[in-house]
CSV table of C-alpha atoms in Angstrom, one decimal:
chain,number,residue,atom,x,y,z
A,1,UNK,CA,15.5,13.4,-8.0
A,2,UNK,CA,12.3,11.5,-7.2
A,3,UNK,CA,8.7,12.2,-6.5
A,4,UNK,CA,9.5,12.8,-2.9
A,5,UNK,CA,11.4,15.9,-3.9
A,6,UNK,CA,8.5,17.4,-5.8
A,7,UNK,CA,5.0,15.9,-5.6
A,8,UNK,CA,3.9,14.6,-9.0
A,9,UNK,CA,0.3,14.8,-10.3
A,10,UNK,CA,0.8,11.2,-11.3
A,11,UNK,CA,1.7,9.9,-7.8
A,12,UNK,CA,-0.1,6.7,-6.8
A,13,UNK,CA,-2.8,7.2,-4.2
A,14,UNK,CA,-3.5,4.2,-1.9
A,15,UNK,CA,-5.5,3.5,1.2
A,16,UNK,CA,-3.8,5.1,4.2
A,17,UNK,CA,-4.7,2.5,6.8
A,18,UNK,CA,-7.2,4.6,8.8
A,19,UNK,CA,-9.9,2.0,9.7
A,20,UNK,CA,-13.2,2.9,11.4
A,21,UNK,CA,-14.8,0.0,13.3
A,22,UNK,CA,-18.4,1.2,12.7
A,23,UNK,CA,-17.7,1.5,9.0
A,24,UNK,CA,-16.3,-2.0,8.9
A,25,UNK,CA,-19.4,-3.3,10.7
A,26,UNK,CA,-21.5,-1.6,8.0
A,27,UNK,CA,-19.5,-3.1,5.3
A,28,UNK,CA,-20.0,-6.6,6.8
A,29,UNK,CA,-23.7,-6.1,6.9
A,30,UNK,CA,-23.8,-5.0,3.3
A,31,UNK,CA,-21.7,-7.9,2.3
A,32,UNK,CA,-23.9,-10.4,4.0
A,33,UNK,CA,-27.0,-8.8,2.4
A,34,UNK,CA,-25.4,-9.0,-1.0
A,35,UNK,CA,-24.5,-12.6,-0.5
A,36,UNK,CA,-28.0,-13.6,0.4
A,37,UNK,CA,-29.2,-11.8,-2.7
A,38,UNK,CA,-26.9,-14.1,-4.6
A,39,UNK,CA,-24.8,-11.2,-6.0
A,40,UNK,CA,-21.8,-12.7,-7.7
A,41,UNK,CA,-19.1,-10.4,-6.4
A,42,UNK,CA,-20.2,-11.1,-2.8
A,43,UNK,CA,-20.2,-14.8,-3.4
A,44,UNK,CA,-16.7,-14.6,-4.9
A,45,UNK,CA,-15.5,-12.7,-1.8
A,46,UNK,CA,-16.7,-15.5,0.5
A,47,UNK,CA,-15.2,-18.1,-1.8
A,48,UNK,CA,-11.9,-16.4,-1.6
A,49,UNK,CA,-11.6,-15.5,2.1
A,50,UNK,CA,-13.8,-17.9,4.1
A,51,UNK,CA,-12.2,-21.2,5.0
A,52,UNK,CA,-15.5,-23.0,5.5
A,53,UNK,CA,-17.2,-21.9,2.3
A,54,UNK,CA,-19.0,-24.6,0.2
A,55,UNK,CA,-22.1,-24.6,-2.0
A,56,UNK,CA,-24.4,-25.2,1.0
A,57,UNK,CA,-22.8,-22.5,3.0
A,58,UNK,CA,-25.3,-20.1,4.8
A,59,UNK,CA,-23.2,-17.3,6.4
A,60,UNK,CA,-24.1,-15.3,9.4
A,61,UNK,CA,-22.9,-11.8,10.3
A,62,UNK,CA,-19.8,-13.2,12.0
A,63,UNK,CA,-18.9,-14.9,8.8
A,64,UNK,CA,-19.2,-11.6,6.8
A,65,UNK,CA,-17.1,-9.9,9.5
A,66,UNK,CA,-14.4,-12.6,9.0
A,67,UNK,CA,-14.3,-11.9,5.3
A,68,UNK,CA,-14.0,-8.2,5.9
A,69,UNK,CA,-11.2,-8.7,8.3
A,70,UNK,CA,-9.3,-11.0,5.9
A,71,UNK,CA,-9.7,-8.5,3.1
A,72,UNK,CA,-8.2,-5.9,5.3
A,73,UNK,CA,-5.2,-8.1,6.0
A,74,UNK,CA,-6.1,-9.5,9.4
A,75,UNK,CA,-6.4,-13.1,10.6
A,76,UNK,CA,-9.7,-12.5,12.2
A,77,UNK,CA,-12.3,-9.8,13.1
A,78,UNK,CA,-11.1,-9.8,16.7
A,79,UNK,CA,-7.6,-9.0,15.7
A,80,UNK,CA,-8.7,-6.2,13.4
A,81,UNK,CA,-10.9,-4.8,16.2
A,82,UNK,CA,-7.9,-4.9,18.6
A,83,UNK,CA,-5.7,-3.1,16.1
A,84,UNK,CA,-8.3,-0.4,15.5
A,85,UNK,CA,-8.6,0.1,19.3
A,86,UNK,CA,-4.8,0.3,19.7
A,87,UNK,CA,-4.6,3.0,17.1
A,88,UNK,CA,-7.3,5.0,18.8
A,89,UNK,CA,-5.8,4.8,22.3
A,90,UNK,CA,-2.1,5.6,21.8
A,91,UNK,CA,-0.2,7.6,24.4
A,92,UNK,CA,-0.2,11.4,24.1
A,93,UNK,CA,3.4,11.7,25.0
A,94,UNK,CA,6.1,12.0,22.2
A,95,UNK,CA,7.2,8.6,21.0
A,96,UNK,CA,10.8,9.7,20.5
A,97,UNK,CA,13.1,12.3,22.1
A,98,UNK,CA,14.8,15.5,21.2
A,99,UNK,CA,18.1,13.6,20.6
A,100,UNK,CA,16.5,11.2,18.0
A,101,UNK,CA,17.3,11.4,14.3
A,102,UNK,CA,14.8,10.0,11.8
A,103,UNK,CA,16.6,9.0,8.6
A,104,UNK,CA,14.4,8.4,5.5
A,105,UNK,CA,15.0,8.2,1.7
A,106,UNK,CA,12.6,11.1,1.1
A,107,UNK,CA,10.4,13.7,2.7
A,108,UNK,CA,7.1,11.8,2.5
A,109,UNK,CA,6.7,11.0,6.2
A,110,UNK,CA,8.2,14.2,7.7
A,111,UNK,CA,4.8,16.0,8.2
A,112,UNK,CA,3.0,12.8,9.4
A,113,UNK,CA,5.7,12.2,12.0
A,114,UNK,CA,5.2,15.7,13.3
A,115,UNK,CA,1.4,15.3,13.4
A,116,UNK,CA,1.9,12.0,15.3
A,117,UNK,CA,3.9,13.9,18.0
A,118,UNK,CA,7.4,12.9,17.1
A,119,UNK,CA,9.9,15.6,18.2
A,120,UNK,CA,13.2,14.4,16.9
A,121,UNK,CA,15.1,15.7,13.9
A,122,UNK,CA,14.3,14.5,10.4
A,123,UNK,CA,16.8,14.1,7.6
A,124,UNK,CA,16.2,12.7,4.1
A,125,UNK,CA,18.9,10.7,2.2
A,126,UNK,CA,17.5,10.3,-1.3
A,127,UNK,CA,20.3,9.5,-3.7
A,128,UNK,CA,18.4,7.2,-6.2
A,129,UNK,CA,20.9,4.4,-6.5
A,130,UNK,CA,18.4,2.4,-8.6
A,131,UNK,CA,19.5,4.7,-11.5
A,132,UNK,CA,22.9,5.8,-12.6
A,133,UNK,CA,26.4,4.5,-12.0
A,134,UNK,CA,27.6,3.0,-8.7
A,135,UNK,CA,31.3,2.4,-8.0
A,136,UNK,CA,33.5,1.5,-5.1
A,137,UNK,CA,35.2,5.0,-4.7
A,138,UNK,CA,36.3,7.3,-1.9
A,139,UNK,CA,33.2,9.0,-0.7
A,140,UNK,CA,34.0,12.6,-2.0
A,141,UNK,CA,34.7,11.2,-5.5
A,142,UNK,CA,31.6,9.0,-5.3
A,143,UNK,CA,29.4,12.0,-4.4
A,144,UNK,CA,30.8,14.0,-7.3
A,145,UNK,CA,30.1,11.2,-9.7
A,146,UNK,CA,26.5,10.8,-8.5
A,147,UNK,CA,26.0,14.6,-8.7
A,148,UNK,CA,27.1,14.6,-12.3
A,149,UNK,CA,24.7,11.8,-13.1
A,150,UNK,CA,21.8,13.4,-11.2
A,151,UNK,CA,22.3,16.8,-12.9
A,152,UNK,CA,22.3,15.3,-16.3
A,153,UNK,CA,19.5,12.7,-15.8
A,154,UNK,CA,17.0,15.0,-14.0
A,155,UNK,CA,17.9,18.2,-15.8
A,156,UNK,CA,19.2,20.1,-12.7
A,157,UNK,CA,21.9,22.6,-12.3
A,158,UNK,CA,25.2,20.8,-11.6
A,159,UNK,CA,26.0,23.1,-8.6
A,160,UNK,CA,22.5,22.5,-7.1
A,161,UNK,CA,22.7,18.8,-7.5
A,162,UNK,CA,26.1,18.6,-5.9
A,163,UNK,CA,25.1,20.9,-3.0
A,164,UNK,CA,22.0,18.9,-2.3
A,165,UNK,CA,23.9,15.6,-2.3
A,166,UNK,CA,26.7,17.0,-0.1
A,167,UNK,CA,24.1,18.2,2.3
A,168,UNK,CA,22.4,14.8,2.5
A,169,UNK,CA,25.7,12.8,2.8
A,170,UNK,CA,26.9,15.2,5.5
A,171,UNK,CA,24.4,13.5,7.9
A,172,UNK,CA,26.8,10.6,8.1
A,173,UNK,CA,29.3,12.8,9.9
A,174,UNK,CA,26.7,14.1,12.4
A,175,UNK,CA,25.3,10.8,13.7
A,176,UNK,CA,27.0,11.1,17.1
A,177,UNK,CA,25.2,14.4,17.7
A,178,UNK,CA,22.3,12.1,18.5
A,179,UNK,CA,21.5,9.4,21.1
A,180,UNK,CA,19.2,7.5,18.8
A,181,UNK,CA,19.2,7.1,15.0
A,182,UNK,CA,16.2,5.4,13.4
A,183,UNK,CA,16.1,4.4,9.7
A,184,UNK,CA,12.6,4.3,8.1
A,185,UNK,CA,12.4,2.1,5.0
A,186,UNK,CA,10.1,0.0,2.9
A,187,UNK,CA,10.5,-2.9,0.6
A,188,UNK,CA,11.1,-1.5,-2.9
A,189,UNK,CA,14.5,-1.3,-4.7
A,190,UNK,CA,14.6,2.5,-4.3
A,191,UNK,CA,14.5,2.2,-0.6
A,192,UNK,CA,16.5,-1.1,-0.2
A,193,UNK,CA,19.5,0.0,-2.2
A,194,UNK,CA,19.8,3.2,-0.2
A,195,UNK,CA,19.4,1.2,3.0
A,196,UNK,CA,22.2,-1.1,1.9
A,197,UNK,CA,24.5,1.9,1.4
A,198,UNK,CA,23.7,3.4,4.8
A,199,UNK,CA,24.2,0.0,6.5
A,200,UNK,CA,27.6,-0.3,4.8
A,201,UNK,CA,28.5,3.2,6.0
A,202,UNK,CA,27.3,2.5,9.5
A,203,UNK,CA,29.6,-0.6,9.6
A,204,UNK,CA,32.5,1.6,8.5
A,205,UNK,CA,31.8,4.5,10.9
A,206,UNK,CA,30.7,2.5,14.0
A,207,UNK,CA,28.9,5.5,15.5
A,208,UNK,CA,28.4,5.3,19.3
A,209,UNK,CA,24.6,5.8,19.1
A,210,UNK,CA,21.6,3.6,19.4
A,211,UNK,CA,20.8,2.4,15.9
A,212,UNK,CA,17.3,1.1,15.0
A,213,UNK,CA,15.4,0.1,11.9
A,214,UNK,CA,11.8,0.2,10.8
A,215,UNK,CA,11.7,-1.8,7.5
A,216,UNK,CA,8.3,-3.1,6.4
A,217,UNK,CA,6.7,-4.7,3.3
A,218,UNK,CA,3.2,-5.0,4.7
A,219,UNK,CA,1.1,-3.2,7.3
A,220,UNK,CA,-2.0,-4.5,9.1
A,221,UNK,CA,-5.1,-3.0,7.6
A,222,UNK,CA,-3.4,-1.9,4.4
A,223,UNK,CA,-3.7,-4.7,2.0
A,224,UNK,CA,-2.4,-2.5,-0.9
A,225,UNK,CA,0.6,-1.2,1.0
A,226,UNK,CA,3.1,0.5,-1.3
A,227,UNK,CA,5.1,2.8,1.0
A,228,UNK,CA,5.3,4.6,4.3
A,229,UNK,CA,4.2,7.8,2.7
A,230,UNK,CA,0.7,6.6,2.3
A,231,UNK,CA,0.2,5.8,6.0
A,232,UNK,CA,-1.6,7.9,8.6
A,233,UNK,CA,0.3,9.4,11.6
A,234,UNK,CA,-1.4,6.9,13.8
A,235,UNK,CA,0.0,4.0,11.8
A,236,UNK,CA,3.5,5.5,11.8
A,237,UNK,CA,3.3,5.6,15.6
A,238,UNK,CA,2.1,2.0,15.5
A,239,UNK,CA,5.1,1.0,13.4
A,240,UNK,CA,7.4,2.8,15.9
A,241,UNK,CA,6.0,0.7,18.8
A,242,UNK,CA,5.6,-2.6,16.9
A,243,UNK,CA,8.1,-2.8,14.0
A,244,UNK,CA,11.2,-1.0,15.3
A,245,UNK,CA,14.2,-3.3,15.9
A,246,UNK,CA,17.8,-2.7,16.9
A,247,UNK,CA,20.4,-2.7,14.1
A,248,UNK,CA,22.8,-5.5,14.8
A,249,UNK,CA,26.0,-6.6,13.2
A,250,UNK,CA,24.1,-9.0,10.9
A,251,UNK,CA,22.1,-6.1,9.4
A,252,UNK,CA,25.3,-4.1,8.8
A,253,UNK,CA,27.2,-7.0,7.3
A,254,UNK,CA,24.3,-7.7,5.0
A,255,UNK,CA,24.3,-4.1,3.9
A,256,UNK,CA,28.0,-4.3,3.1
A,257,UNK,CA,27.6,-7.5,1.1
A,258,UNK,CA,24.8,-6.0,-0.9
A,259,UNK,CA,26.4,-2.6,-1.5
A,260,UNK,CA,29.7,-4.2,-2.7
A,261,UNK,CA,27.8,-6.5,-5.0
A,262,UNK,CA,25.8,-3.5,-6.4
A,263,UNK,CA,29.0,-1.7,-7.3
A,264,UNK,CA,30.4,-4.6,-9.2
A,265,UNK,CA,30.6,-4.5,-13.1
A,266,UNK,CA,29.4,-8.1,-13.2
A,267,UNK,CA,26.0,-9.2,-11.8
A,268,UNK,CA,27.2,-12.6,-10.5
A,269,UNK,CA,27.6,-11.5,-6.8
A,270,UNK,CA,24.3,-9.7,-6.8
A,271,UNK,CA,22.5,-12.7,-8.5
A,272,UNK,CA,23.9,-15.0,-5.8
A,273,UNK,CA,22.5,-12.7,-3.0
A,274,UNK,CA,19.2,-12.4,-4.8
A,275,UNK,CA,18.9,-16.2,-5.1
A,276,UNK,CA,18.7,-16.8,-1.4
A,277,UNK,CA,16.9,-15.3,1.5
A,278,UNK,CA,18.5,-12.2,3.0
A,279,UNK,CA,18.0,-12.3,6.7
A,280,UNK,CA,17.7,-10.2,8.8
A,281,UNK,CA,16.2,-7.9,6.1
A,282,UNK,CA,13.9,-10.2,4.2
A,283,UNK,CA,12.6,-7.5,1.8
A,284,UNK,CA,16.1,-7.0,0.5
A,285,UNK,CA,16.0,-10.2,-1.6
A,286,UNK,CA,12.9,-9.2,-3.5
A,287,UNK,CA,14.3,-5.7,-4.1
A,288,UNK,CA,17.5,-7.1,-5.5
A,289,UNK,CA,15.6,-9.5,-7.8
A,290,UNK,CA,13.6,-6.5,-9.1
A,291,UNK,CA,16.8,-4.4,-9.5
A,292,UNK,CA,18.4,-7.2,-11.6
A,293,UNK,CA,15.4,-7.2,-14.0
A,294,UNK,CA,16.5,-3.7,-15.1
A,295,UNK,CA,19.3,-5.5,-17.0
A,296,UNK,CA,18.5,-6.2,-20.7
A,297,UNK,CA,16.3,-9.2,-21.2
A,298,UNK,CA,17.1,-12.0,-23.6
A,299,UNK,CA,13.6,-11.6,-25.1
A,300,UNK,CA,13.9,-8.1,-26.5
A,301,UNK,CA,17.0,-6.4,-24.9
A,302,UNK,CA,14.8,-4.1,-22.7
A,303,UNK,CA,15.0,-3.7,-18.9
A,304,UNK,CA,11.7,-4.5,-17.2
A,305,UNK,CA,10.7,-0.8,-16.7
A,306,UNK,CA,11.5,0.0,-20.3
A,307,UNK,CA,9.3,-3.0,-21.4
A,308,UNK,CA,6.4,-2.0,-19.2
A,309,UNK,CA,6.5,1.6,-20.4
A,310,UNK,CA,6.1,0.3,-24.0
A,311,UNK,CA,3.4,-2.1,-22.9
A,312,UNK,CA,1.5,0.7,-21.3
A,313,UNK,CA,1.4,2.5,-24.7
A,314,UNK,CA,0.5,-0.6,-26.7
A,315,UNK,CA,-1.9,-2.5,-24.5
A,316,UNK,CA,-3.5,0.2,-22.3
A,317,UNK,CA,-4.0,3.0,-24.7
A,318,UNK,CA,-1.8,5.4,-22.7
A,319,UNK,CA,-1.4,8.4,-25.0
A,320,UNK,CA,0.5,10.9,-23.0
A,321,UNK,CA,3.7,10.5,-21.0
A,322,UNK,CA,1.7,11.1,-17.7
A,323,UNK,CA,-0.8,8.4,-18.6
A,324,UNK,CA,2.0,6.0,-19.4
A,325,UNK,CA,3.6,6.6,-16.0
A,326,UNK,CA,0.2,6.3,-14.3
A,327,UNK,CA,-0.6,2.9,-16.0
A,328,UNK,CA,3.0,1.7,-15.3
A,329,UNK,CA,2.7,2.5,-11.6
A,330,UNK,CA,-0.9,1.6,-10.9
A,331,UNK,CA,-1.3,-1.5,-13.0
A,332,UNK,CA,1.9,-3.0,-14.4
A,333,UNK,CA,4.8,-2.5,-12.0
A,334,UNK,CA,5.2,-5.5,-9.7
A,335,UNK,CA,7.2,-3.6,-7.1
A,336,UNK,CA,6.7,0.2,-7.5
A,337,UNK,CA,9.9,2.2,-6.9
A,338,UNK,CA,10.0,4.9,-9.7
A,339,UNK,CA,9.7,8.6,-9.2
A,340,UNK,CA,8.4,10.9,-11.9
A,341,UNK,CA,11.7,12.5,-12.9
A,342,UNK,CA,13.3,9.0,-12.9
A,343,UNK,CA,10.6,7.9,-15.4
A,344,UNK,CA,11.2,10.9,-17.7
A,345,UNK,CA,15.0,10.0,-17.7
A,346,UNK,CA,14.1,6.4,-18.6
A,347,UNK,CA,12.1,7.6,-21.6
A,348,UNK,CA,14.8,9.9,-22.8
A,349,UNK,CA,17.2,6.9,-22.7
A,350,UNK,CA,14.8,4.9,-24.8
A,351,UNK,CA,15.0,7.8,-27.4
A,352,UNK,CA,18.6,6.9,-27.9
A,353,UNK,CA,17.7,4.5,-30.6
A,354,UNK,CA,18.7,4.4,-34.3
A,355,UNK,CA,15.1,3.7,-35.1
A,356,UNK,CA,12.6,5.5,-32.8
A,357,UNK,CA,10.5,3.2,-30.6
A,358,UNK,CA,7.9,6.0,-30.0
A,359,UNK,CA,7.0,9.4,-31.2
A,360,UNK,CA,6.9,12.2,-28.6
A,361,UNK,CA,5.1,15.5,-29.5
A,362,UNK,CA,6.2,18.2,-27.0
A,363,UNK,CA,4.5,20.9,-29.2
A,364,UNK,CA,1.1,19.4,-28.6
A,365,UNK,CA,1.4,19.3,-24.8
A,366,UNK,CA,0.3,21.7,-22.2
A,367,UNK,CA,3.1,24.2,-21.5
A,368,UNK,CA,2.1,24.6,-17.9
A,369,UNK,CA,2.1,20.9,-17.2
A,370,UNK,CA,5.2,20.2,-19.2
A,371,UNK,CA,6.4,16.7,-20.3
A,372,UNK,CA,3.7,14.7,-18.5
A,373,UNK,CA,1.2,16.2,-21.0
A,374,UNK,CA,3.2,15.4,-24.1
A,375,UNK,CA,1.4,13.0,-26.5
A,376,UNK,CA,3.3,9.8,-27.1
A,377,UNK,CA,2.7,6.7,-29.2
A,378,UNK,CA,4.6,3.6,-30.4
A,379,UNK,CA,6.1,3.3,-33.8
A,380,UNK,CA,6.2,0.0,-35.8
A,381,UNK,CA,9.8,-0.5,-34.4
A,382,UNK,CA,8.5,0.0,-30.9
A,383,UNK,CA,5.8,-2.6,-31.4
A,384,UNK,CA,8.4,-5.0,-32.9
A,385,UNK,CA,10.7,-4.6,-29.9
A,386,UNK,CA,7.9,-5.0,-27.4
A,387,UNK,CA,6.8,-8.2,-29.1
A,388,UNK,CA,10.3,-9.6,-29.2
A,389,UNK,CA,10.7,-9.4,-32.9
A,390,UNK,CA,13.5,-6.9,-32.7
A,391,UNK,CA,16.3,-6.6,-30.0
A,392,UNK,CA,16.8,-3.1,-28.5
A,393,UNK,CA,20.4,-3.8,-27.9
A,394,UNK,CA,20.9,-3.7,-31.7
A,395,UNK,CA,19.2,-0.2,-31.8
A,396,UNK,CA,20.5,1.5,-28.7
A,397,UNK,CA,23.4,3.9,-29.1
A,398,UNK,CA,23.5,5.4,-25.6
A,399,UNK,CA,24.8,4.3,-22.2
A,400,UNK,CA,22.9,3.4,-19.1
A,401,UNK,CA,23.8,2.0,-15.8
A,402,UNK,CA,22.3,-0.7,-13.5
A,403,UNK,CA,24.3,-0.2,-10.4
A,404,UNK,CA,27.9,-0.9,-11.4
A,405,UNK,CA,27.0,-2.5,-14.7
A,406,UNK,CA,27.4,-0.3,-17.7
A,407,UNK,CA,25.1,-1.1,-20.6
A,408,UNK,CA,26.6,0.4,-23.8
A,409,UNK,CA,24.8,0.6,-27.0
A,410,UNK,CA,26.1,0.2,-30.5
A,411,UNK,CA,28.2,2.9,-32.1
A,412,UNK,CA,25.8,5.2,-33.8
């Protein structure tokens, strides 16, 4: 279903947050030396990060250390030093207990939690609500609808897709087997839409367990934070001790509001939620805003991801499907949420056009690598749509869903 299910060769790689104090001291000395040699990049770094910078500025080592700390996401060198020391001196005892359940929208932190000494159970819940139909249905019917979409979209056997989903949804009936249930989520729409569903279900079920949430959009020392899966075991432990909060009624009610709005065939309710802050889960607002941008734009009829995929081909010279995905994720996407199979599904939907937007050449790809190796390039129609000279809504003959909103193309 997503890149958490099967690692992709095109997965983003980002700094994992493991800071070494001696290394940071060395970086500060090198920065100071480069500044005094009048190297432009070093001067620019001081201009950007040092509050007392001016043209007569003559920095000392402490000033360079300040810049390094700010680049790493800390207010000062002292705070960065304290954070590094905290990570290095965490207790050896298990942070959680045997009766703890860790619930996450993928497998990406399972091993790191084990390496960090967590001993509770782990369960993924990874139904990708950011693609495919959502509807307010009884849960068994809802699961069957989602399984049909997943099997079709990601080219899976229908029985396998249904069995996997039923296994994941079954966790909702087992919550009271535990004393503590902790939800681990980040800020993108993939995570936040699943979180909204789970919060709605928790409000309905009212399980008699301790419910807690770790939901982050930034992590100290990780200025390019994308997701929990990039973090070291030590940082997951740090999040456990510093970012874990009890789930209260306000969280659950927000989840219900968001989930009901997501299932509506009209975007008005979701737009209203996205227009205001969403306490107590502030990342939810940005995720909803990004989700709504998957609706057809007035500029060219494309959703944002569709537009960025074409842009990667046109402006960045991406000439295989894998390179298009890499450019999209590493350079263009403002809030990365997409898995590799989800991207392949998106491209196949773009192929449902009366005039092709791009040419795909499976016969020239690597059979062992499959579709990521297929050459791909824009047609004149694709360029015209990308530049807003044609409207994709007039070319599209398929059907795609953004939550409860069905986008139907023209009759072929």
